[in-house]
Amino acid sequence: MGILLMNIVSFAMPEQAYINPAAWGGQGAADIAAWAIAWVLFDGKMRGLFSLMFGASMLLVIDRAEMSGGDGRRTHMRRAFWLFWFGLAHYLLLWWGDILMLYALVGMVALLFVGKEPIALVKWAFAAFALHFLIVAAIMAPLYAYQHAASQPGASAETVQGFAAMAAALGKPGTQAIMEQAAIYRSGFSAIFAHELHAFPAAFPAMLLYFGLDTLGFMLLGMAMLKGGFLTGGWDGEQYRRTARHCFLIGLSPMIALAAWVLLSGFDTLATFGALMAWSFPFRIPLTVGYAALFQWIIGRAQGHWLVIRIAAAGRAAFSNYLGTSLVMCAIFYGWGLGLFGKVDRAPLYLFVLLAWALMLLWSKPWLDRFAYGPMEWLWRSLARGKLQPMRKSVPR
């Protein structure tokens, strides 16, 4: 549900709008406020939560397989194999922003760490975080140098043109690339499919570069948090509350300062890209943990509340809801559907998020009251185990 708060922009607008709000989506006060709130509070943090839970779920799957006499690691590898192919189909047939392939491959690396103690997992997680930050910072440094060289009075035409091409790839507003993206996603299914197929060989390695170590770090942190009792409700409620408060105090002020810097720069291409991809990363870590602690505190205090129960059901059908969201949103925005791509400004987009949330909360619990799994969870489980799994819940006699 939280991930959709950020993904909605990529469903409805050219890719550059996610990087730079000045590229598309309106420049009114409501649109800028919507960008700032989403960027400060949710960007990267919801994906971090998803990665935490994926890492924890790996351990649960492995433990359950081994308790039933199976090979837990082999079970995970089979699940990762099929998850990759689900992700590739998702990327080619629906939406370019798929993360399932990334999770499948990074999850195989995370498998190397499942036997480690919580403190060792935390250390390895922060080693992955540090290496990720060094890589993205190293990517940014020559970009700033290139910008400086291109802005000099005696800069060659080749340098100026090269920097302009690079800036277009980093979300610079007003470029031809943005209009080309809008035209593609306003077209039919075959044109969109051909575009995604052509883009994949470059897009997927770029995703691994920018998000691989980030994702691995959060997966390992999720394993540590499960083993340490954090994700199982094993901490005292006051501990969760204090952890959430401290994490938000650490992370929120720098994120607000970065948002103000980007805004005051007039959404300068490199300032905006750098803040998104590099400089905000250290503060996303405490905010992600802060959200996890906040949600644990809320769950502990309102465990039987109808909304918590509905959200829990949506979480048990997370795979179905993730892919279902892509299907619904692409049908609304892409040219093969209602064709609203690029026609809705940023602030009103969040009405579609509320609609999707309502759909998730409405269908998930009634479905799981009758069936053991969500539809995509059932298919994934059946493929991973090599035979159809019982779908309906057994009725006690």
Short mmCIF file of C-alpha atoms in Angstrom, two decimals:
data_model
loop_
_atom_site.label_atom_id
_atom_site.label_comp_id
_atom_site.label_asym_id
_atom_site.label_seq_id
_atom_site.Cartn_x
_atom_site.Cartn_y
_atom_site.Cartn_z
CA MET A 1 0.00 0.00 0.00
CA GLY A 2 2.81 2.39 0.84
CA ILE A 3 4.80 1.57 -2.27
CA LEU A 4 1.87 2.64 -4.44
CA LEU A 5 2.16 6.14 -2.95
CA MET A 6 5.40 6.47 -4.93
CA ASN A 7 4.73 4.16 -7.86
CA ILE A 8 1.58 6.02 -8.86
CA VAL A 9 3.69 8.73 -10.51
CA SER A 10 5.49 6.14 -12.64
CA PHE A 11 2.21 4.53 -13.66
CA ALA A 12 0.66 7.82 -14.74
CA MET A 13 3.52 9.97 -16.06
CA PRO A 14 6.80 9.75 -17.99
CA GLU A 15 9.63 8.15 -16.04
CA GLN A 16 11.40 11.50 -15.67
CA ALA A 17 8.52 12.81 -13.50
CA TYR A 18 9.55 10.41 -10.73
CA ILE A 19 13.08 11.79 -10.78
CA ASN A 20 12.19 15.46 -11.15
CA PRO A 21 8.71 16.88 -10.38
CA ALA A 22 9.32 19.78 -12.76
CA ALA A 23 9.53 17.31 -15.66
CA TRP A 24 5.79 16.56 -15.61
CA GLY A 25 2.78 16.67 -13.34
CA GLY A 26 1.94 20.31 -12.75
CA GLN A 27 3.68 23.17 -10.95
CA GLY A 28 0.81 24.32 -8.76
CA ALA A 29 1.19 24.61 -4.99
CA ALA A 30 -0.78 21.38 -4.44
CA ASP A 31 1.43 19.45 -6.88
CA ILE A 32 4.67 20.69 -5.32
CA ALA A 33 3.32 19.96 -1.83
CA ALA A 34 2.32 16.46 -2.95
CA TRP A 35 5.85 15.86 -4.25
CA ALA A 36 7.48 17.19 -1.06
CA ILE A 37 5.30 15.16 1.30
CA ALA A 38 5.70 11.97 -0.71
CA TRP A 39 9.45 12.45 -1.10
CA VAL A 40 10.16 13.29 2.53
CA LEU A 41 7.88 10.69 4.11
CA PHE A 42 7.60 7.79 1.69
CA ASP A 43 10.16 7.67 -1.12
CA GLY A 44 12.52 4.75 -0.53
CA LYS A 45 11.11 4.10 2.94
CA MET A 46 8.19 1.98 1.74
CA ARG A 47 10.48 -0.02 -0.55
CA GLY A 48 12.79 -0.39 2.43
CA LEU A 49 9.91 -1.85 4.46
CA PHE A 50 9.08 -4.21 1.61
CA SER A 51 12.72 -5.35 1.56
CA LEU A 52 12.74 -5.82 5.34
CA MET A 53 9.68 -8.03 5.09
CA PHE A 54 11.08 -9.97 2.15
CA GLY A 55 14.22 -10.78 4.13
CA ALA A 56 12.15 -11.86 7.13
CA SER A 57 9.84 -13.95 4.95
CA MET A 58 12.85 -15.79 3.51
CA LEU A 59 13.69 -17.06 6.98
CA LEU A 60 10.07 -18.05 7.64
CA VAL A 61 9.87 -20.00 4.37
CA ILE A 62 13.20 -21.74 5.00
CA ASP A 63 12.30 -22.60 8.61
CA ARG A 64 8.88 -23.98 7.69
CA ALA A 65 10.34 -26.10 4.89
CA GLU A 66 12.96 -27.55 7.21
CA MET A 67 10.45 -28.19 10.01
CA SER A 68 8.42 -30.28 7.55
CA GLY A 69 11.51 -32.29 6.59
CA GLY A 70 12.40 -30.41 3.40
CA ASP A 71 15.46 -28.52 2.23
CA GLY A 72 14.81 -24.89 3.18
CA ARG A 73 17.48 -23.37 0.97
CA ARG A 74 16.37 -25.34 -2.05
CA THR A 75 12.79 -24.26 -1.38
CA HIS A 76 13.87 -20.63 -1.38
CA MET A 77 15.85 -21.06 -4.60
CA ARG A 78 12.82 -22.57 -6.37
CA ARG A 79 10.68 -19.68 -5.17
CA ALA A 80 13.29 -17.16 -6.34
CA PHE A 81 13.50 -18.86 -9.75
CA TRP A 82 9.79 -18.47 -10.36
CA LEU A 83 9.71 -14.99 -8.84
CA PHE A 84 12.23 -13.85 -11.44
CA TRP A 85 10.02 -15.09 -14.28
CA PHE A 86 6.95 -13.51 -12.75
CA GLY A 87 8.91 -10.27 -12.59
CA LEU A 88 10.05 -10.50 -16.20
CA ALA A 89 6.47 -11.07 -17.35
CA HIS A 90 5.35 -8.16 -15.17
CA TYR A 91 8.02 -5.92 -16.71
CA LEU A 92 7.32 -6.85 -20.33
CA LEU A 93 3.54 -7.21 -20.25
CA LEU A 94 2.50 -4.58 -17.72
CA TRP A 95 4.87 -2.09 -16.12
CA TRP A 96 8.52 -1.08 -16.44
CA GLY A 97 8.97 -0.48 -12.69
CA ASP A 98 9.01 -4.14 -11.66
CA ILE A 99 11.05 -5.02 -8.54
CA LEU A 100 10.35 -8.76 -8.45
CA MET A 101 13.35 -9.64 -10.63
CA LEU A 102 15.56 -7.55 -8.38
CA TYR A 103 14.20 -9.27 -5.27
CA ALA A 104 14.66 -12.71 -6.81
CA LEU A 105 18.35 -12.12 -7.59
CA VAL A 106 19.22 -10.17 -4.44
CA GLY A 107 17.34 -12.78 -2.41
CA MET A 108 19.74 -15.41 -3.74
CA VAL A 109 22.65 -13.37 -2.39
CA ALA A 110 20.85 -12.89 0.92
CA LEU A 111 20.60 -16.68 1.15
CA LEU A 112 24.32 -16.71 2.00
CA PHE A 113 23.58 -14.93 5.28
CA VAL A 114 20.58 -16.83 6.68
CA GLY A 115 22.58 -18.72 9.31
CA LYS A 116 24.17 -15.65 10.88
CA GLU A 117 23.29 -14.18 14.26
CA PRO A 118 21.31 -10.91 14.46
CA ILE A 119 24.30 -8.69 15.31
CA ALA A 120 26.31 -10.13 12.40
CA LEU A 121 23.35 -9.55 10.07
CA VAL A 122 23.14 -5.92 11.20
CA LYS A 123 26.86 -5.45 10.54
CA TRP A 124 26.59 -6.97 7.06
CA ALA A 125 23.50 -4.85 6.37
CA PHE A 126 25.35 -1.65 7.17
CA ALA A 127 28.35 -2.80 5.15
CA ALA A 128 25.98 -3.16 2.16
CA PHE A 129 24.51 0.27 2.91
CA ALA A 130 27.97 1.86 3.09
CA LEU A 131 29.09 0.27 -0.18
CA HIS A 132 25.84 1.36 -1.85
CA PHE A 133 26.37 4.95 -0.72
CA LEU A 134 29.98 4.94 -1.94
CA ILE A 135 28.83 3.73 -5.37
CA VAL A 136 26.08 6.32 -5.82
CA ALA A 137 28.35 9.08 -4.51
CA ALA A 138 31.03 7.96 -6.96
CA ILE A 139 28.46 8.15 -9.75
CA MET A 140 27.48 11.69 -8.75
CA ALA A 141 31.01 13.13 -8.53
CA PRO A 142 31.84 13.01 -12.27
CA LEU A 143 28.36 14.30 -13.08
CA TYR A 144 29.05 17.47 -11.10
CA ALA A 145 32.43 17.76 -12.85
CA TYR A 146 30.74 17.34 -16.22
CA GLN A 147 28.20 20.03 -15.35
CA HIS A 148 31.01 22.40 -14.35
CA ALA A 149 32.93 21.73 -17.56
CA ALA A 150 29.84 22.26 -19.72
CA SER A 151 29.04 25.58 -18.00
CA GLN A 152 32.45 27.14 -18.69
CA PRO A 153 32.60 29.94 -21.31
CA GLY A 154 35.07 28.05 -23.47
CA ALA A 155 33.32 24.68 -23.29
CA SER A 156 33.30 22.79 -26.59
CA ALA A 157 30.07 22.09 -28.41
CA GLU A 158 30.68 18.39 -27.89
CA THR A 159 30.93 18.85 -24.11
CA VAL A 160 27.79 21.00 -23.97
CA GLN A 161 25.82 18.58 -26.13
CA GLY A 162 27.07 15.57 -24.13
CA PHE A 163 26.01 17.12 -20.86
CA ALA A 164 22.61 18.03 -22.31
CA ALA A 165 22.09 14.41 -23.37
CA MET A 166 23.11 13.21 -19.93
CA ALA A 167 20.82 15.72 -18.20
CA ALA A 168 17.92 14.50 -20.33
CA ALA A 169 18.52 10.98 -19.00
CA LEU A 170 18.51 12.34 -15.43
CA GLY A 171 15.05 13.86 -15.68
CA LYS A 172 15.74 17.36 -17.00
CA PRO A 173 12.40 19.06 -17.73
CA GLY A 174 11.39 20.02 -21.25
CA THR A 175 13.39 17.43 -23.20
CA GLN A 176 12.32 15.50 -26.26
CA ALA A 177 12.80 12.25 -24.33
CA ILE A 178 9.90 13.14 -22.06
CA MET A 179 7.53 13.72 -24.96
CA GLU A 180 8.67 10.47 -26.56
CA GLN A 181 7.89 8.59 -23.34
CA ALA A 182 4.44 10.13 -23.17
CA ALA A 183 3.76 9.14 -26.79
CA ILE A 184 4.85 5.54 -26.18
CA TYR A 185 2.62 4.94 -23.15
CA ARG A 186 -0.34 6.63 -24.83
CA SER A 187 -0.05 4.12 -27.67
CA GLY A 188 -1.21 0.51 -27.91
CA PHE A 189 -0.03 -2.64 -26.18
CA SER A 190 2.29 -3.82 -28.96
CA ALA A 191 4.22 -0.53 -29.08
CA ILE A 192 4.64 -0.48 -25.30
CA PHE A 193 5.75 -4.12 -25.27
CA ALA A 194 8.32 -3.46 -28.02
CA HIS A 195 9.65 -0.47 -26.08
CA GLU A 196 10.05 -2.46 -22.84
CA LEU A 197 11.70 -5.35 -24.65
CA HIS A 198 14.19 -2.98 -26.29
CA ALA A 199 14.90 -1.14 -23.01
CA PHE A 200 15.36 -4.21 -20.82
CA PRO A 201 19.05 -5.02 -21.55
CA ALA A 202 20.07 -1.58 -20.25
CA ALA A 203 17.32 -0.99 -17.68
CA PHE A 204 17.80 -4.12 -15.60
CA PRO A 205 21.58 -3.76 -15.01
CA ALA A 206 20.94 -0.11 -14.07
CA MET A 207 18.38 -1.24 -11.50
CA LEU A 208 20.86 -3.71 -10.03
CA LEU A 209 23.50 -0.98 -9.84
CA TYR A 210 21.28 1.61 -8.18
CA PHE A 211 19.20 -0.64 -5.93
CA GLY A 212 20.96 -3.99 -5.50
CA LEU A 213 23.05 -3.25 -2.39
CA ASP A 214 20.33 -1.00 -0.97
CA THR A 215 17.88 -3.90 -1.22
CA LEU A 216 20.35 -6.45 0.14
CA GLY A 217 21.04 -4.28 3.18
CA PHE A 218 17.37 -3.99 4.07
CA MET A 219 16.80 -7.72 3.51
CA LEU A 220 19.61 -8.54 5.94
CA LEU A 221 18.25 -5.99 8.40
CA GLY A 222 14.84 -7.66 8.13
CA MET A 223 16.41 -11.03 8.94
CA ALA A 224 18.09 -9.54 12.00
CA MET A 225 14.86 -7.87 13.11
CA LEU A 226 12.97 -11.16 12.82
CA LYS A 227 15.61 -13.13 14.73
CA GLY A 228 15.81 -10.42 17.37
CA GLY A 229 12.07 -10.42 17.98
CA PHE A 230 11.45 -6.94 16.55
CA LEU A 231 9.18 -8.12 13.74
CA THR A 232 7.36 -10.71 15.82
CA GLY A 233 6.09 -8.25 18.41
CA GLY A 234 8.63 -9.48 20.94
CA TRP A 235 9.58 -6.00 22.10
CA ASP A 236 7.77 -3.97 24.71
CA GLY A 237 5.35 -1.39 23.32
CA GLU A 238 7.33 1.45 24.86
CA GLN A 239 10.49 0.18 23.13
CA TYR A 240 8.74 0.36 19.77
CA ARG A 241 7.46 3.86 20.52
CA ARG A 242 10.88 5.14 21.58
CA THR A 243 12.58 3.51 18.59
CA ALA A 244 10.09 5.13 16.21
CA ARG A 245 10.52 8.54 17.86
CA HIS A 246 14.33 8.40 17.76
CA CYS A 247 14.43 7.20 14.16
CA PHE A 248 12.08 9.93 12.97
CA LEU A 249 14.05 12.56 14.88
CA ILE A 250 17.23 11.38 13.16
CA GLY A 251 15.82 11.12 9.63
CA LEU A 252 13.07 13.68 9.14
CA SER A 253 14.99 16.96 9.56
CA PRO A 254 17.69 16.11 6.97
CA MET A 255 15.01 14.92 4.52
CA ILE A 256 13.10 18.18 4.95
CA ALA A 257 16.34 20.13 4.45
CA LEU A 258 17.10 18.19 1.24
CA ALA A 259 13.59 18.83 -0.07
CA ALA A 260 14.01 22.56 0.64
CA TRP A 261 17.41 22.55 -1.12
CA VAL A 262 15.93 20.91 -4.21
CA LEU A 263 12.98 23.29 -4.21
CA LEU A 264 15.17 26.38 -3.80
CA SER A 265 17.40 25.16 -6.64
CA GLY A 266 14.40 25.41 -8.94
CA PHE A 267 14.56 21.63 -9.35
CA ASP A 268 18.02 21.83 -10.86
CA THR A 269 18.63 18.57 -12.70
CA LEU A 270 21.69 17.38 -10.79
CA ALA A 271 20.53 18.68 -7.41
CA THR A 272 17.23 16.83 -7.77
CA PHE A 273 18.75 13.63 -9.12
CA GLY A 274 21.52 13.64 -6.52
CA ALA A 275 19.10 14.17 -3.64
CA LEU A 276 16.90 11.33 -4.87
CA MET A 277 19.55 8.75 -5.70
CA ALA A 278 22.38 9.53 -3.28
CA TRP A 279 22.15 12.20 -0.59
CA SER A 280 18.83 11.08 0.91
CA PHE A 281 19.92 7.46 1.28
CA PRO A 282 21.55 7.64 4.75
CA PHE A 283 18.36 9.13 6.17
CA ARG A 284 16.07 6.58 4.55
CA ILE A 285 17.58 3.88 6.77
CA PRO A 286 16.44 5.28 10.15
CA LEU A 287 13.09 6.34 8.68
CA THR A 288 12.44 2.83 7.36
CA VAL A 289 13.21 1.35 10.77
CA GLY A 290 11.10 4.08 12.34
CA TYR A 291 8.09 3.11 10.26
CA ALA A 292 8.58 -0.56 11.17
CA ALA A 293 8.66 0.37 14.86
CA LEU A 294 5.66 2.69 14.50
CA PHE A 295 3.56 0.02 12.80
CA GLN A 296 4.55 -2.57 15.42
CA TRP A 297 3.50 -0.15 18.16
CA ILE A 298 0.16 0.53 16.45
CA ILE A 299 -0.49 -3.19 15.87
CA GLY A 300 0.26 -3.93 19.51
CA ARG A 301 -2.28 -1.36 20.65
CA ALA A 302 -5.01 -2.06 18.08
CA GLN A 303 -4.58 -5.71 17.20
CA GLY A 304 -8.28 -6.49 16.91
CA HIS A 305 -9.27 -3.30 15.09
CA TRP A 306 -11.16 -3.96 11.86
CA LEU A 307 -8.72 -1.82 9.82
CA VAL A 308 -5.67 -3.64 11.17
CA ILE A 309 -7.36 -6.96 10.33
CA ARG A 310 -8.11 -5.77 6.78
CA ILE A 311 -4.56 -4.50 6.27
CA ALA A 312 -3.16 -7.79 7.57
CA ALA A 313 -5.23 -9.65 4.96
CA ALA A 314 -3.97 -7.32 2.23
CA GLY A 315 -0.45 -8.13 3.42
CA ARG A 316 -1.05 -11.87 3.25
CA ALA A 317 -2.04 -11.31 -0.38
CA ALA A 318 0.80 -8.85 -1.06
CA PHE A 319 1.96 -10.60 -4.24
CA SER A 320 -1.55 -10.57 -5.71
CA ASN A 321 -2.08 -6.97 -4.63
CA TYR A 322 1.26 -5.84 -6.09
CA LEU A 323 0.58 -7.36 -9.51
CA GLY A 324 -3.10 -6.49 -9.36
CA THR A 325 -2.24 -2.86 -8.72
CA SER A 326 -0.07 -2.81 -11.85
CA LEU A 327 -2.90 -4.30 -13.91
CA VAL A 328 -5.47 -1.81 -12.63
CA MET A 329 -3.24 1.25 -12.92
CA CYS A 330 -1.94 0.38 -16.38
CA ALA A 331 -5.52 -0.20 -17.50
CA ILE A 332 -6.39 3.27 -16.24
CA PHE A 333 -3.40 5.19 -17.59
CA TYR A 334 -1.93 3.35 -20.59
CA GLY A 335 -3.11 3.79 -24.15
CA TRP A 336 -4.47 0.24 -24.33
CA GLY A 337 -6.78 1.12 -21.42
CA LEU A 338 -8.47 4.39 -20.54
CA GLY A 339 -5.52 6.39 -21.86
CA LEU A 340 -5.10 8.88 -18.99
CA PHE A 341 -1.30 8.76 -19.16
CA GLY A 342 0.14 12.23 -18.58
CA LYS A 343 -3.31 13.81 -18.30
CA VAL A 344 -3.66 13.89 -14.49
CA ASP A 345 -1.56 16.25 -12.38
CA ARG A 346 0.48 15.01 -9.43
CA ALA A 347 -1.81 15.96 -6.53
CA PRO A 348 -5.01 14.38 -7.94
CA LEU A 349 -3.12 11.14 -8.59
CA TYR A 350 -3.41 10.25 -4.93
CA LEU A 351 -7.16 9.82 -5.36
CA PHE A 352 -6.28 6.77 -7.48
CA VAL A 353 -4.09 5.54 -4.61
CA LEU A 354 -7.04 5.77 -2.24
CA LEU A 355 -9.16 3.84 -4.76
CA ALA A 356 -6.54 1.09 -4.99
CA TRP A 357 -6.24 0.91 -1.21
CA ALA A 358 -10.00 0.52 -0.93
CA LEU A 359 -9.95 -2.32 -3.47
CA MET A 360 -7.12 -4.10 -1.61
CA LEU A 361 -8.92 -3.82 1.72
CA LEU A 362 -12.27 -4.88 0.25
CA TRP A 363 -11.25 -8.06 -1.56
CA SER A 364 -8.32 -9.48 0.44
CA LYS A 365 -10.08 -10.51 3.66
CA PRO A 366 -13.20 -12.10 2.12
CA TRP A 367 -10.96 -14.03 -0.28
CA LEU A 368 -8.69 -15.29 2.49
CA ASP A 369 -11.66 -16.20 4.63
CA ARG A 370 -12.46 -18.82 1.97
CA PHE A 371 -9.10 -19.63 0.45
CA ALA A 372 -5.70 -20.48 1.89
CA TYR A 373 -3.77 -18.11 -0.39
CA GLY A 374 -4.19 -15.15 -2.65
CA PRO A 375 -4.49 -16.18 -6.34
CA MET A 376 -0.92 -15.24 -7.29
CA GLU A 377 0.45 -16.64 -4.02
CA TRP A 378 -1.25 -19.93 -4.87
CA LEU A 379 0.22 -19.98 -8.39
CA TRP A 380 3.70 -19.12 -7.11
CA ARG A 381 3.52 -21.79 -4.42
CA SER A 382 2.24 -24.41 -6.89
CA LEU A 383 5.02 -23.69 -9.40
CA ALA A 384 7.71 -23.68 -6.71
CA ARG A 385 6.52 -27.03 -5.34
CA GLY A 386 5.94 -28.57 -8.76
CA LYS A 387 2.31 -29.50 -8.11
CA LEU A 388 -1.03 -27.79 -7.60
CA GLN A 389 -1.55 -26.77 -4.00
CA PRO A 390 -4.93 -27.06 -2.27
CA MET A 391 -6.63 -23.71 -2.66
CA ARG A 392 -9.73 -23.88 -0.48
CA LYS A 393 -9.38 -23.93 3.27
CA SER A 394 -10.14 -27.30 4.75
CA VAL A 395 -13.42 -27.37 6.65
CA PRO A 396 -13.20 -29.19 10.00
CA ARG A 397 -15.65 -32.08 10.31
#
